[in-house]
Short mmCIF file of C-alpha atoms and ligand atoms in Angstrom, two decimals:
data_model
loop_
_atom_site.label_atom_id
_atom_site.label_comp_id
_atom_site.label_asym_id
_atom_site.label_seq_id
_atom_site.Cartn_x
_atom_site.Cartn_y
_atom_site.Cartn_z
CA UNK B 1 41.24 50.24 -10.55
CA UNK B 2 40.34 47.14 -12.44
CA UNK B 3 38.82 48.10 -15.72
CA UNK B 4 37.04 45.77 -18.16
CA UNK B 5 36.78 47.54 -21.50
CA UNK B 6 34.33 45.95 -23.80
CA UNK B 7 34.15 47.15 -27.48
CA UNK B 8 33.19 45.84 -30.88
CA UNK B 9 36.35 47.20 -32.48
CA UNK B 10 39.97 47.31 -31.22
CA UNK B 11 42.75 48.62 -33.64
CA UNK B 12 44.77 47.15 -35.12
CA UNK B 13 42.85 43.94 -34.94
CA UNK B 14 39.46 45.10 -36.12
CA UNK B 15 38.63 48.71 -36.99
CA UNK B 16 36.08 50.40 -39.22
CA UNK B 17 36.61 53.99 -37.72
CA UNK B 18 37.59 55.97 -34.67
CA UNK B 19 35.97 53.45 -32.15
CA UNK B 20 38.83 51.08 -33.08
CA UNK B 21 41.40 53.68 -32.32
CA UNK B 22 39.86 54.76 -29.11
CA UNK B 23 39.39 51.30 -27.89
CA UNK B 24 43.20 50.65 -28.17
CA UNK B 25 44.55 53.99 -27.09
CA UNK B 26 42.27 54.65 -24.02
CA UNK B 27 43.01 51.26 -22.41
CA UNK B 28 46.79 51.82 -23.22
CA UNK B 29 46.62 55.28 -21.49
CA UNK B 30 44.77 53.81 -18.48
CA UNK B 31 47.42 51.11 -18.16
CA UNK B 32 50.07 53.74 -18.23
CA UNK B 33 48.44 55.31 -15.24
CA UNK B 34 48.85 52.10 -13.38
CA UNK B 35 45.32 50.58 -13.80
CA UNK B 36 44.65 46.97 -14.31
CA UNK B 37 42.88 46.84 -17.83
CA UNK B 38 41.43 44.08 -19.87
CA UNK B 39 39.82 44.51 -23.21
CA UNK B 40 37.20 42.12 -24.56
CA UNK B 41 36.26 42.01 -28.16
CA UNK B 42 34.82 39.54 -30.74
CA UNK B 43 37.23 37.19 -32.61
CA UNK B 44 36.16 38.22 -36.12
CA UNK B 45 37.61 36.39 -39.07
CA UNK B 46 39.94 39.27 -39.97
CA UNK B 47 41.49 39.31 -36.38
CA UNK B 48 43.14 35.92 -37.05
CA UNK B 49 45.99 36.64 -39.41
CA UNK B 50 48.86 34.24 -40.01
CA UNK B 51 51.49 36.42 -38.24
CA UNK B 52 49.48 36.95 -35.15
CA UNK B 53 49.86 34.62 -32.06
CA UNK B 54 46.81 33.98 -29.79
CA UNK B 55 46.78 31.98 -26.66
CA UNK B 56 43.67 29.97 -25.70
CA UNK B 57 42.78 31.08 -22.11
CA UNK B 58 39.40 29.67 -21.59
CA UNK B 59 38.07 26.18 -22.43
CA UNK B 60 34.95 26.06 -24.44
CA UNK B 61 31.97 27.48 -22.55
CA UNK B 62 28.39 27.99 -23.51
CA UNK B 63 25.74 30.60 -23.10
CA UNK B 64 22.12 29.83 -23.91
CA UNK B 65 20.40 32.79 -25.60
CA UNK B 66 16.99 32.51 -27.04
CA UNK B 67 17.11 28.72 -26.64
CA UNK B 68 20.17 28.46 -28.70
CA UNK B 69 23.35 27.09 -27.17
CA UNK B 70 26.28 29.34 -28.19
CA UNK B 71 29.61 27.73 -27.63
CA UNK B 72 32.54 29.96 -27.36
CA UNK B 73 36.13 30.02 -26.01
CA UNK B 74 38.48 32.87 -25.38
CA UNK B 75 41.79 33.62 -26.92
CA UNK B 76 44.22 36.28 -25.86
CA UNK B 77 46.77 38.57 -27.53
CA UNK B 78 48.85 41.45 -26.44
CA UNK B 79 47.81 44.94 -27.50
CA UNK B 80 50.72 46.38 -29.47
CA UNK B 81 52.91 48.86 -27.53
CA UNK B 82 51.63 47.94 -24.15
CA UNK B 83 51.12 45.03 -21.67
CA UNK B 84 47.36 45.22 -21.98
CA UNK B 85 45.77 41.91 -22.85
CA UNK B 86 42.91 41.72 -25.39
CA UNK B 87 40.59 38.75 -24.79
CA UNK B 88 38.75 37.75 -27.94
CA UNK B 89 35.46 35.85 -27.78
CA UNK B 90 35.79 33.07 -30.25
CA UNK B 91 32.36 31.98 -31.33
CA UNK B 92 32.71 30.92 -34.92
CA UNK B 93 28.96 30.70 -35.35
CA UNK B 94 28.68 34.39 -34.77
CA UNK B 95 31.96 36.00 -35.59
CA UNK B 96 33.64 34.05 -38.26
CA UNK B 97 32.45 36.16 -40.98
CA UNK B 98 34.23 38.60 -43.49
CA UNK B 99 32.71 41.77 -42.06
CA UNK B 100 32.83 43.37 -38.50
CA UNK B 101 29.30 44.56 -38.74
CA UNK B 102 26.73 42.68 -40.89
CA UNK B 103 23.14 43.01 -42.16
CA UNK B 104 22.62 39.42 -41.00
CA UNK B 105 19.40 38.61 -39.15
CA UNK B 106 21.41 37.64 -36.04
CA UNK B 107 23.27 40.99 -35.73
CA UNK B 108 21.63 41.65 -32.36
CA UNK B 109 22.70 38.25 -31.09
CA UNK B 110 26.26 38.69 -32.10
CA UNK B 111 26.57 41.62 -29.80
CA UNK B 112 24.33 40.36 -26.92
CA UNK B 113 26.72 37.45 -26.74
CA UNK B 114 29.75 39.73 -26.45
CA UNK B 115 28.36 41.17 -23.20
CA UNK B 116 27.37 37.81 -21.75
CA UNK B 117 30.71 36.34 -22.61
CA UNK B 118 32.58 39.31 -21.07
CA UNK B 119 30.80 38.77 -17.75
CA UNK B 120 31.15 34.93 -17.90
CA UNK B 121 34.99 35.20 -18.32
CA UNK B 122 35.19 37.47 -15.31
CA UNK B 123 33.40 34.71 -13.42
CA UNK B 124 35.68 32.02 -14.89
CA UNK B 125 38.86 33.88 -13.91
CA UNK B 126 37.35 35.29 -10.70
CA UNK B 127 38.46 38.75 -11.87
CA UNK B 128 36.21 41.30 -10.28
CA UNK B 129 36.20 44.55 -12.28
CA UNK B 130 35.67 47.85 -10.58
CA UNK B 131 34.45 49.30 -13.81
CA UNK B 132 32.94 47.71 -16.88
CA UNK B 133 33.44 50.27 -19.63
CA UNK B 134 30.92 49.68 -22.51
CA UNK B 135 31.04 51.41 -25.93
CA UNK B 136 28.25 52.18 -28.20
CA UNK B 137 25.03 50.07 -28.74
CA UNK B 138 26.89 46.83 -29.33
CA UNK B 139 27.72 46.66 -25.57
CA UNK B 140 24.84 48.64 -24.12
CA UNK B 141 22.84 45.89 -22.82
CA UNK B 142 25.73 45.03 -20.42
CA UNK B 143 24.77 47.36 -17.60
CA UNK B 144 21.20 45.96 -17.30
CA UNK B 145 22.53 42.34 -17.76
CA UNK B 146 24.98 42.86 -14.92
CA UNK B 147 22.45 44.46 -12.70
CA UNK B 148 19.81 41.68 -13.23
CA UNK B 149 21.11 38.37 -14.60
CA UNK B 150 24.45 38.47 -12.75
CA UNK B 151 23.17 40.12 -9.53
CA UNK B 152 23.41 36.92 -7.64
CA UNK B 153 27.12 36.70 -8.07
CA UNK B 154 28.98 38.45 -5.15
CA UNK B 155 31.98 38.78 -7.58
CA UNK B 156 30.28 41.87 -9.09
CA UNK B 157 29.07 43.50 -5.81
CA UNK B 158 31.31 46.48 -6.29
CA UNK B 159 31.30 46.58 -10.22
CA UNK B 160 30.01 49.74 -11.74
CA UNK B 161 29.31 50.47 -15.42
CA UNK B 162 30.22 53.38 -17.72
CA UNK B 163 28.87 53.70 -21.19
CA UNK B 164 30.63 55.86 -23.92
CA UNK B 165 28.55 57.02 -26.77
CA UNK B 166 30.73 57.28 -29.82
CA UNK B 167 27.80 57.85 -32.21
CA UNK B 168 24.19 58.34 -31.33
CA UNK B 169 23.29 57.77 -35.00
CA UNK B 170 23.61 54.06 -34.47
CA UNK B 171 21.39 52.71 -31.62
CA UNK B 172 20.88 48.93 -32.24
CA UNK B 173 16.99 49.13 -32.68
CA UNK B 174 15.41 45.80 -33.19
CA UNK B 175 12.01 44.32 -33.09
CA UNK B 176 11.00 43.14 -29.74
CA UNK B 177 10.92 39.54 -31.01
CA UNK B 178 14.63 39.47 -30.38
CA UNK B 179 14.07 39.80 -26.62
CA UNK B 180 14.90 36.02 -25.76
CA UNK B 181 18.17 36.44 -27.74
CA UNK B 182 19.32 39.23 -25.37
CA UNK B 183 19.19 36.83 -22.45
CA UNK B 184 16.97 39.56 -20.66
CA UNK B 185 13.51 37.91 -21.02
CA UNK B 186 13.40 37.48 -17.24
CA UNK B 187 14.40 41.19 -16.80
CA UNK B 188 11.91 42.53 -19.44
CA UNK B 189 10.16 44.68 -16.91
CA UNK B 190 13.34 46.80 -16.70
CA UNK B 191 13.41 47.53 -20.46
CA UNK B 192 11.69 50.69 -21.64
CA UNK B 193 8.01 49.75 -21.53
CA UNK B 194 6.62 52.09 -24.11
CA UNK B 195 9.18 50.86 -26.66
CA UNK B 196 8.56 47.32 -25.75
CA UNK B 197 4.78 47.81 -26.24
CA UNK B 198 5.58 49.38 -29.65
CA UNK B 199 7.34 46.19 -30.47
CA UNK B 200 10.92 47.65 -30.19
CA UNK B 201 14.09 47.12 -28.21
CA UNK B 202 16.75 49.67 -28.37
CA UNK B 203 20.22 48.56 -27.18
CA UNK B 204 21.66 52.06 -26.71
CA UNK B 205 18.65 53.37 -24.78
CA UNK B 206 19.00 50.45 -22.35
CA UNK B 207 22.61 51.45 -21.76
CA UNK B 208 21.52 55.06 -21.34
CA UNK B 209 18.99 54.12 -18.67
CA UNK B 210 21.19 51.68 -16.68
CA UNK B 211 24.89 52.67 -16.94
CA UNK B 212 26.12 54.33 -13.76
CA UNK B 213 27.66 57.12 -15.84
CA UNK B 214 27.59 57.97 -19.50
CA UNK B 215 30.28 59.77 -21.47
CA UNK B 216 30.54 60.91 -24.92
CA UNK B 217 33.53 62.01 -26.95
CA UNK B 218 33.47 65.79 -26.88
CA UNK B 219 31.91 68.46 -24.63
CA UNK B 220 29.97 70.02 -27.62
CA UNK B 221 28.48 66.65 -28.63
CA UNK B 222 27.48 66.08 -24.96
CA UNK B 223 25.45 69.26 -25.28
CA UNK B 224 24.19 68.47 -28.73
CA UNK B 225 22.78 64.99 -28.01
CA UNK B 226 20.50 66.56 -25.39
CA UNK B 227 18.70 68.56 -28.07
CA UNK B 228 15.84 67.28 -30.27
CA UNK B 229 17.90 68.40 -33.23
CA UNK B 230 20.86 66.10 -32.52
CA UNK B 231 19.58 63.57 -30.01
CA UNK B 232 17.98 61.14 -32.49
CA UNK B 233 15.21 60.49 -30.05
CA UNK B 234 17.57 59.92 -27.04
CA UNK B 235 17.64 63.51 -26.00
CA UNK B 236 14.93 63.34 -23.39
CA UNK B 237 16.53 60.33 -21.74
CA UNK B 238 19.96 62.09 -21.82
CA UNK B 239 18.57 65.26 -20.30
CA UNK B 240 17.06 63.13 -17.48
CA UNK B 241 20.64 61.61 -16.81
CA UNK B 242 22.56 64.75 -17.45
CA UNK B 243 23.99 64.85 -13.84
CA UNK B 244 26.03 61.61 -14.91
CA UNK B 245 26.63 62.76 -18.54
CA UNK B 246 30.20 63.77 -19.29
CA UNK B 247 31.81 65.06 -22.60
CA UNK B 248 35.43 64.03 -22.83
CA UNK B 249 37.37 64.83 -26.02
CA UNK B 250 39.21 61.85 -27.54
CA UNK B 251 42.90 62.00 -27.72
CA UNK B 252 45.33 60.79 -30.36
CA UNK B 253 47.70 57.89 -30.00
CA UNK B 254 51.18 59.40 -30.02
CA UNK B 255 52.69 56.00 -30.88
CA UNK B 256 50.70 55.88 -34.02
CA UNK B 257 50.14 59.51 -35.11
CA UNK B 258 53.24 61.58 -34.80
CA UNK B 259 54.93 62.93 -37.91
CA UNK B 260 58.27 62.94 -36.12
CA UNK B 261 58.20 59.20 -35.54
CA UNK B 262 55.60 57.71 -38.00
CA UNK B 263 56.90 54.56 -39.49
CA UNK B 264 54.13 54.44 -42.09
CA UNK B 265 55.41 57.53 -44.06
CA UNK B 266 58.45 57.77 -46.09
CA UNK B 267 59.92 61.04 -44.52
CA UNK B 268 59.40 62.43 -40.98
CA UNK B 269 59.19 65.96 -39.87
CA UNK B 270 58.32 68.38 -37.12
CA UNK B 271 56.78 71.74 -36.63
CA UNK B 272 60.25 73.29 -36.83
CA UNK B 273 61.30 71.65 -40.06
CA UNK B 274 58.67 70.82 -42.51
CA UNK B 275 61.05 69.60 -45.32
CA UNK B 276 59.96 66.06 -44.86
CA UNK B 277 56.38 67.00 -45.31
CA UNK B 278 57.06 68.45 -48.80
CA UNK B 279 58.74 65.05 -49.66
CA UNK B 280 55.71 63.11 -48.45
CA UNK B 281 53.70 65.43 -50.69
CA UNK B 282 55.80 64.29 -53.62
CA UNK B 283 55.45 60.66 -52.63
CA UNK B 284 51.64 61.10 -52.26
CA UNK B 285 51.48 62.41 -55.80
CA UNK B 286 53.45 59.49 -57.16
CA UNK B 287 51.28 57.04 -55.17
CA UNK B 288 48.00 58.59 -56.31
CA UNK B 289 49.34 58.95 -59.90
CA UNK B 290 48.79 62.71 -59.96
CA UNK B 291 51.32 65.14 -61.36
CA UNK B 292 53.56 66.58 -58.58
CA UNK B 293 53.15 70.25 -58.77
CA UNK B 294 54.81 72.13 -55.77
CA UNK B 295 52.99 75.25 -54.94
CA UNK B 296 49.56 73.82 -55.88
CA UNK B 297 47.60 72.99 -52.70
CA UNK B 298 46.49 69.32 -52.13
CA UNK B 299 43.24 68.80 -50.29
CA UNK B 300 43.04 65.39 -48.56
CA UNK B 301 40.08 63.28 -47.53
CA UNK B 302 40.30 60.08 -45.43
CA UNK B 303 36.76 58.92 -44.46
CA UNK B 304 34.03 56.44 -44.15
CA UNK B 305 31.86 57.52 -47.05
CA UNK B 306 28.73 57.89 -45.00
CA UNK B 307 25.80 60.29 -44.74
CA UNK B 308 27.24 61.55 -41.41
CA UNK B 309 30.45 62.83 -43.03
CA UNK B 310 28.55 65.49 -44.94
CA UNK B 311 29.90 64.82 -48.52
CA UNK B 312 26.49 65.74 -49.90
CA UNK B 313 27.76 69.31 -50.07
CA UNK B 314 30.56 68.31 -52.23
CA UNK B 315 28.31 67.55 -55.17
CA UNK B 316 27.63 71.28 -55.76
CA UNK B 317 30.80 72.73 -54.40
CA UNK B 318 33.64 70.66 -55.75
CA UNK B 319 32.98 70.51 -59.56
CA UNK B 320 33.02 74.39 -59.94
CA UNK B 321 35.98 74.73 -57.62
CA UNK B 322 38.00 72.06 -59.40
CA UNK B 323 37.11 73.70 -62.87
CA UNK B 324 38.20 77.11 -61.74
CA UNK B 325 41.05 76.88 -59.23
CA UNK B 326 44.44 75.32 -59.32
CA UNK B 327 43.97 72.71 -56.65
CA UNK B 328 44.33 68.96 -56.26
CA UNK B 329 42.16 66.53 -54.24
CA UNK B 330 43.07 63.08 -53.01
CA UNK B 331 40.42 60.98 -51.50
CA UNK B 332 40.72 57.64 -49.61
CA UNK B 333 37.43 55.91 -48.50
CA UNK B 334 34.60 53.63 -49.14
CA UNK B 335 30.99 53.38 -48.27
CA UNK B 336 27.77 54.47 -49.76
CA UNK B 337 27.60 54.25 -53.55
CA UNK B 338 26.63 57.82 -54.28
CA UNK B 339 29.76 59.24 -52.65
CA UNK B 340 31.96 56.66 -54.25
CA UNK B 341 30.51 57.56 -57.60
CA UNK B 342 30.99 61.28 -56.91
CA UNK B 343 34.72 60.88 -56.35
CA UNK B 344 35.16 58.34 -59.18
CA UNK B 345 33.36 60.82 -61.47
CA UNK B 346 35.54 63.79 -60.33
CA UNK B 347 38.67 61.66 -60.82
CA UNK B 348 37.54 60.91 -64.47
CA UNK B 349 36.59 64.58 -65.19
CA UNK B 350 39.76 66.09 -63.71
CA UNK B 351 42.44 63.29 -64.04
CA UNK B 352 45.27 65.72 -63.35
CA UNK B 353 43.62 67.08 -60.34
CA UNK B 354 41.65 64.34 -58.54
CA UNK B 355 42.68 60.88 -57.44
CA UNK B 356 40.32 58.52 -55.62
CA UNK B 357 41.46 55.39 -53.88
CA UNK B 358 38.33 53.32 -52.98
CA UNK B 359 38.99 51.15 -49.99
CA UNK B 360 40.57 51.00 -46.63
CA UNK B 361 44.32 51.50 -46.19
CA UNK B 362 46.17 52.43 -43.03
CA UNK B 363 49.38 53.38 -44.79
CA UNK B 364 47.70 55.47 -47.34
CA UNK B 365 45.65 57.20 -44.53
CA UNK B 366 49.03 58.23 -43.00
CA UNK B 367 50.48 59.30 -46.27
CA UNK B 368 47.51 61.56 -46.93
CA UNK B 369 47.61 63.09 -43.60
CA UNK B 370 51.33 63.79 -44.09
CA UNK B 371 51.46 64.58 -47.69
CA UNK B 372 48.44 66.85 -48.16
CA UNK B 373 48.27 70.51 -47.56
CA UNK B 374 44.74 70.83 -46.18
CA UNK B 375 42.25 68.19 -44.92
CA UNK B 376 38.48 68.30 -45.82
CA UNK B 377 35.95 67.02 -43.24
CA UNK B 378 32.57 68.77 -43.67
CA UNK B 379 30.64 66.38 -41.40
CA UNK B 380 26.97 66.85 -40.78
CA UNK B 381 27.57 65.77 -37.15
CA UNK B 382 30.76 64.59 -35.62
CA UNK B 383 30.85 63.17 -32.02
CA UNK B 384 34.54 63.86 -31.84
CA UNK B 385 36.41 63.08 -35.04
CA UNK B 386 39.99 61.87 -35.05
CA UNK B 387 41.11 62.78 -38.54
CA UNK B 388 40.97 66.56 -37.90
CA UNK B 389 43.25 65.85 -34.87
CA UNK B 390 45.64 63.78 -37.01
CA UNK B 391 45.71 66.57 -39.62
CA UNK B 392 46.46 69.22 -37.00
CA UNK B 393 49.39 67.12 -35.73
CA UNK B 394 50.61 66.63 -39.19
CA UNK B 395 50.49 70.35 -40.27
CA UNK B 396 47.55 69.84 -42.62
CA UNK B 397 44.99 72.47 -41.54
CA UNK B 398 41.48 70.95 -41.48
CA UNK B 399 38.47 72.51 -43.20
CA UNK B 400 35.33 71.42 -41.21
CA UNK B 401 31.79 71.98 -40.39
CA UNK B 402 31.54 73.58 -36.93
CA UNK B 403 29.80 70.65 -35.06
CA UNK B 404 30.56 68.28 -32.18
CA UNK B 405 34.19 67.55 -31.64
CA UNK B 406 35.13 69.55 -34.71
CA UNK B 407 33.76 72.70 -33.01
CA UNK B 408 35.85 71.88 -29.98
CA UNK B 409 39.17 71.39 -31.85
CA UNK B 410 39.24 73.48 -35.10
CA UNK B 411 39.34 77.27 -34.77
CA UNK B 412 39.27 79.50 -37.86
CA UNK B 413 42.50 81.25 -38.68
CA UNK B 414 42.50 84.95 -37.67
CA UNK B 415 45.28 86.85 -39.48
CA UNK B 416 45.09 89.70 -37.01
CA UNK B 417 45.51 87.77 -33.83
CA UNK B 418 47.39 85.05 -35.68
CA UNK B 419 45.40 82.46 -33.71
CA UNK B 420 43.56 79.56 -35.22
CA UNK B 421 44.45 76.24 -36.69
CA UNK B 422 42.16 75.69 -39.71
CA UNK B 423 38.73 76.77 -41.13
CA UNK B 424 35.33 76.02 -39.68
CA UNK B 425 32.02 76.91 -41.36
CA UNK B 426 28.88 77.39 -39.30
CA UNK B 427 26.03 76.41 -41.49
CA UNK B 428 25.78 73.04 -43.10
CA UNK B 429 25.16 74.26 -46.63
CA UNK B 430 27.08 74.55 -49.96
CA UNK B 431 27.80 78.24 -49.49
CA UNK B 432 29.25 77.46 -45.97
CA UNK B 433 31.61 74.95 -47.36
CA UNK B 434 32.44 77.08 -50.40
CA UNK B 435 33.29 79.94 -48.07
CA UNK B 436 35.72 77.82 -46.01
CA UNK B 437 37.49 76.38 -49.07
CA UNK B 438 37.82 79.84 -50.55
CA UNK B 439 39.16 81.29 -47.32
CA UNK B 440 41.56 78.30 -46.99
CA UNK B 441 42.87 78.80 -50.54
CA UNK B 442 43.28 82.56 -50.02
CA UNK B 443 45.38 81.87 -46.82
CA UNK B 444 47.31 79.24 -48.82
CA UNK B 445 48.46 82.25 -50.93
CA UNK B 446 50.04 84.02 -47.98
CA UNK B 447 52.84 81.53 -46.89
CA UNK B 448 53.85 83.33 -43.76
CA UNK B 449 50.17 83.18 -42.43
CA UNK B 450 49.87 79.43 -43.57
CA UNK B 451 53.08 78.52 -41.72
CA UNK B 452 51.94 80.14 -38.46
CA UNK B 453 48.61 78.34 -38.76
CA UNK B 454 50.38 75.04 -39.21
CA UNK B 455 52.61 75.82 -36.30
CA UNK B 456 49.61 76.54 -34.09
CA UNK B 457 48.03 73.10 -34.90
CA UNK B 458 51.36 71.26 -34.52
CA UNK B 459 51.97 72.81 -31.16
CA UNK B 460 48.65 71.59 -29.52
CA UNK B 461 48.73 68.58 -27.24
CA UNK B 462 45.99 66.11 -28.16
CA UNK B 463 47.54 63.25 -26.40
CA UNK B 464 45.57 60.70 -24.38
CA UNK B 465 47.69 61.46 -21.37
CA UNK B 466 45.88 64.68 -21.08
CA UNK B 467 42.46 63.12 -21.18
CA UNK B 468 42.89 59.99 -19.26
CA UNK B 469 42.46 61.85 -15.85
CA UNK B 470 38.88 62.85 -16.95
CA UNK B 471 38.02 59.22 -17.27
CA UNK B 472 39.56 58.39 -13.97
CA UNK B 473 37.41 61.07 -12.51
CA UNK B 474 34.26 59.54 -14.04
CA UNK B 475 35.25 56.07 -12.70
CA UNK B 476 35.87 57.37 -9.30
CA UNK B 477 32.74 59.25 -9.32
CA UNK B 478 30.59 55.97 -9.58
CA UNK B 479 32.63 53.69 -7.30
P1 ADP M 1 34.59 57.72 -37.60
O1 ADP M 1 34.81 56.96 -36.39
O2 ADP M 1 33.22 58.44 -37.51
O3 ADP M 1 34.77 57.07 -38.85
P2 ADP M 1 36.86 59.35 -36.82
O4 ADP M 1 37.51 60.56 -37.55
O5 ADP M 1 36.71 59.36 -35.40
O6 ADP M 1 35.57 58.98 -37.59
O7 ADP M 1 37.88 58.09 -37.10
C1 ADP M 1 38.01 57.56 -38.32
C2 ADP M 1 39.34 56.66 -38.28
O8 ADP M 1 39.17 55.68 -39.26
C3 ADP M 1 40.64 57.38 -38.46
O9 ADP M 1 41.62 56.70 -37.76
C4 ADP M 1 40.82 57.16 -39.98
O10 ADP M 1 42.11 57.38 -40.34
C5 ADP M 1 40.22 55.79 -40.21
N1 ADP M 1 39.72 55.64 -41.62
C6 ADP M 1 38.53 56.01 -42.09
N2 ADP M 1 38.44 55.61 -43.32
C7 ADP M 1 39.48 55.03 -43.65
C8 ADP M 1 40.11 54.41 -44.91
N3 ADP M 1 39.38 54.37 -46.00
N4 ADP M 1 41.28 53.87 -44.83
C9 ADP M 1 42.02 53.97 -43.76
N5 ADP M 1 41.64 54.57 -42.54
C10 ADP M 1 40.44 55.03 -42.49
C1 GLC M 2 32.50 57.68 -33.87
C2 GLC M 2 32.42 59.10 -34.26
C3 GLC M 2 33.67 59.85 -34.32
C4 GLC M 2 34.49 59.56 -33.05
C5 GLC M 2 34.77 57.97 -33.00
C6 GLC M 2 35.64 57.67 -31.76
O1 GLC M 2 32.69 56.68 -34.86
O2 GLC M 2 31.76 59.12 -35.50
O3 GLC M 2 33.37 61.18 -34.27
O4 GLC M 2 35.78 60.27 -33.18
O5 GLC M 2 33.48 57.44 -32.88
O6 GLC M 2 34.97 58.14 -30.58
#
């Protein structure tokens, strides 16, 4: 199949979270199955680093959106570890900015252009995709744009669209005054009319209404988003489309996240010999400037510090835990001020126990996965979550709230059956988290059990190779 994969993030070029990882790994896995895959993404300022080479593949073209002429060209680079090409839409007026996402007043325009440019470059190269795979709100106007504004072009006669929802908490909801900028003014009667009357345009909803199939990133999240509790207003629309809604768990990229081969950590290890993990623990302590105390468990966190991630529970639970128990905590992340302040404060209050690195660091993320003993991820909601998968693979049992993809992948340790790979609490409240942390620390005190639990997690196969067939089925189902 010819697959055009359109995304606002692609690792390693531009990534704020799991979307970037998936937008590299899934195309790579599809390519390995023999499909013809092209990725389209914006040429943000950060993509253009001195050591990267880009080839200009399209002369300057223009799209007129909202009466404004947007001139762009297209540059290409190879996705590392594969022969998949990434085509970057180079529109300096919209993308030559420090951030990936912005609060700028033209945010809607930045991503409506991405969809238009993706279709234009198919026309220019006469490359007819069988599937246009869209991701999240940023590319959610594409299905309707294709069905209306590009319907005249026979090139797309057989093209079908798939939308993957990575996070329903972000919908791209804008005032209806942006309509001309979407390039869909002539197709306005296809937009959701009640919303339009209320003065709103919702990008994600438009994708939900018009994509030929919808996927999301875990089976549990696929069920959750059909409920009023978790659907963030989209549940009714998703229920109406449930016959074409599929939950497919994300995989992990074995080239990037494998403790036996990871080039970003100082020592490598496997489930049969964890001595390298202990050495990584020592390096982690040195790096984070904490005393290295073998036997004392280190809890790791790597996360966007956002409401979604559930750190509100930590305000009540962590201070007494750190005061009473012999544990250490290493945190890597940035985001909302109140969470940054919480972890900074804990680091000041417990300098021998807590270290906080504010920022984004790929090497440190790997070192924390490898060098910590347990991994904390108390998300309020979690469509899939990749970090718990990385920690399972790295022998770092996760402590999670049982929601979304966390519910599908983390199973509480049961000493009787010796099954389980971590600790999951049911109710999103302080006592739930305190229970899970307490149970984890108690189990830490029983090394044979801990070892068995690590072994369970490290023996699971979370590779994309296992998942890619489910996407192929969705594609075949709409062709
Ligand atoms: P989300 O996409 O909601 O942020 P995921 O667990 O799916 O959650 O993916 C997060 C990805 O982003 C992982 O690859 C994780 O390692 C990475 N990540 C998050 N915060 C940081 C950070 N501060 N530094 C480095 N990597 C980070
Ligand atoms: C989103 C979700 C996360 C998921 C990632 C990749 O950012 O928050 O749970 O793993 O997308 O699909």
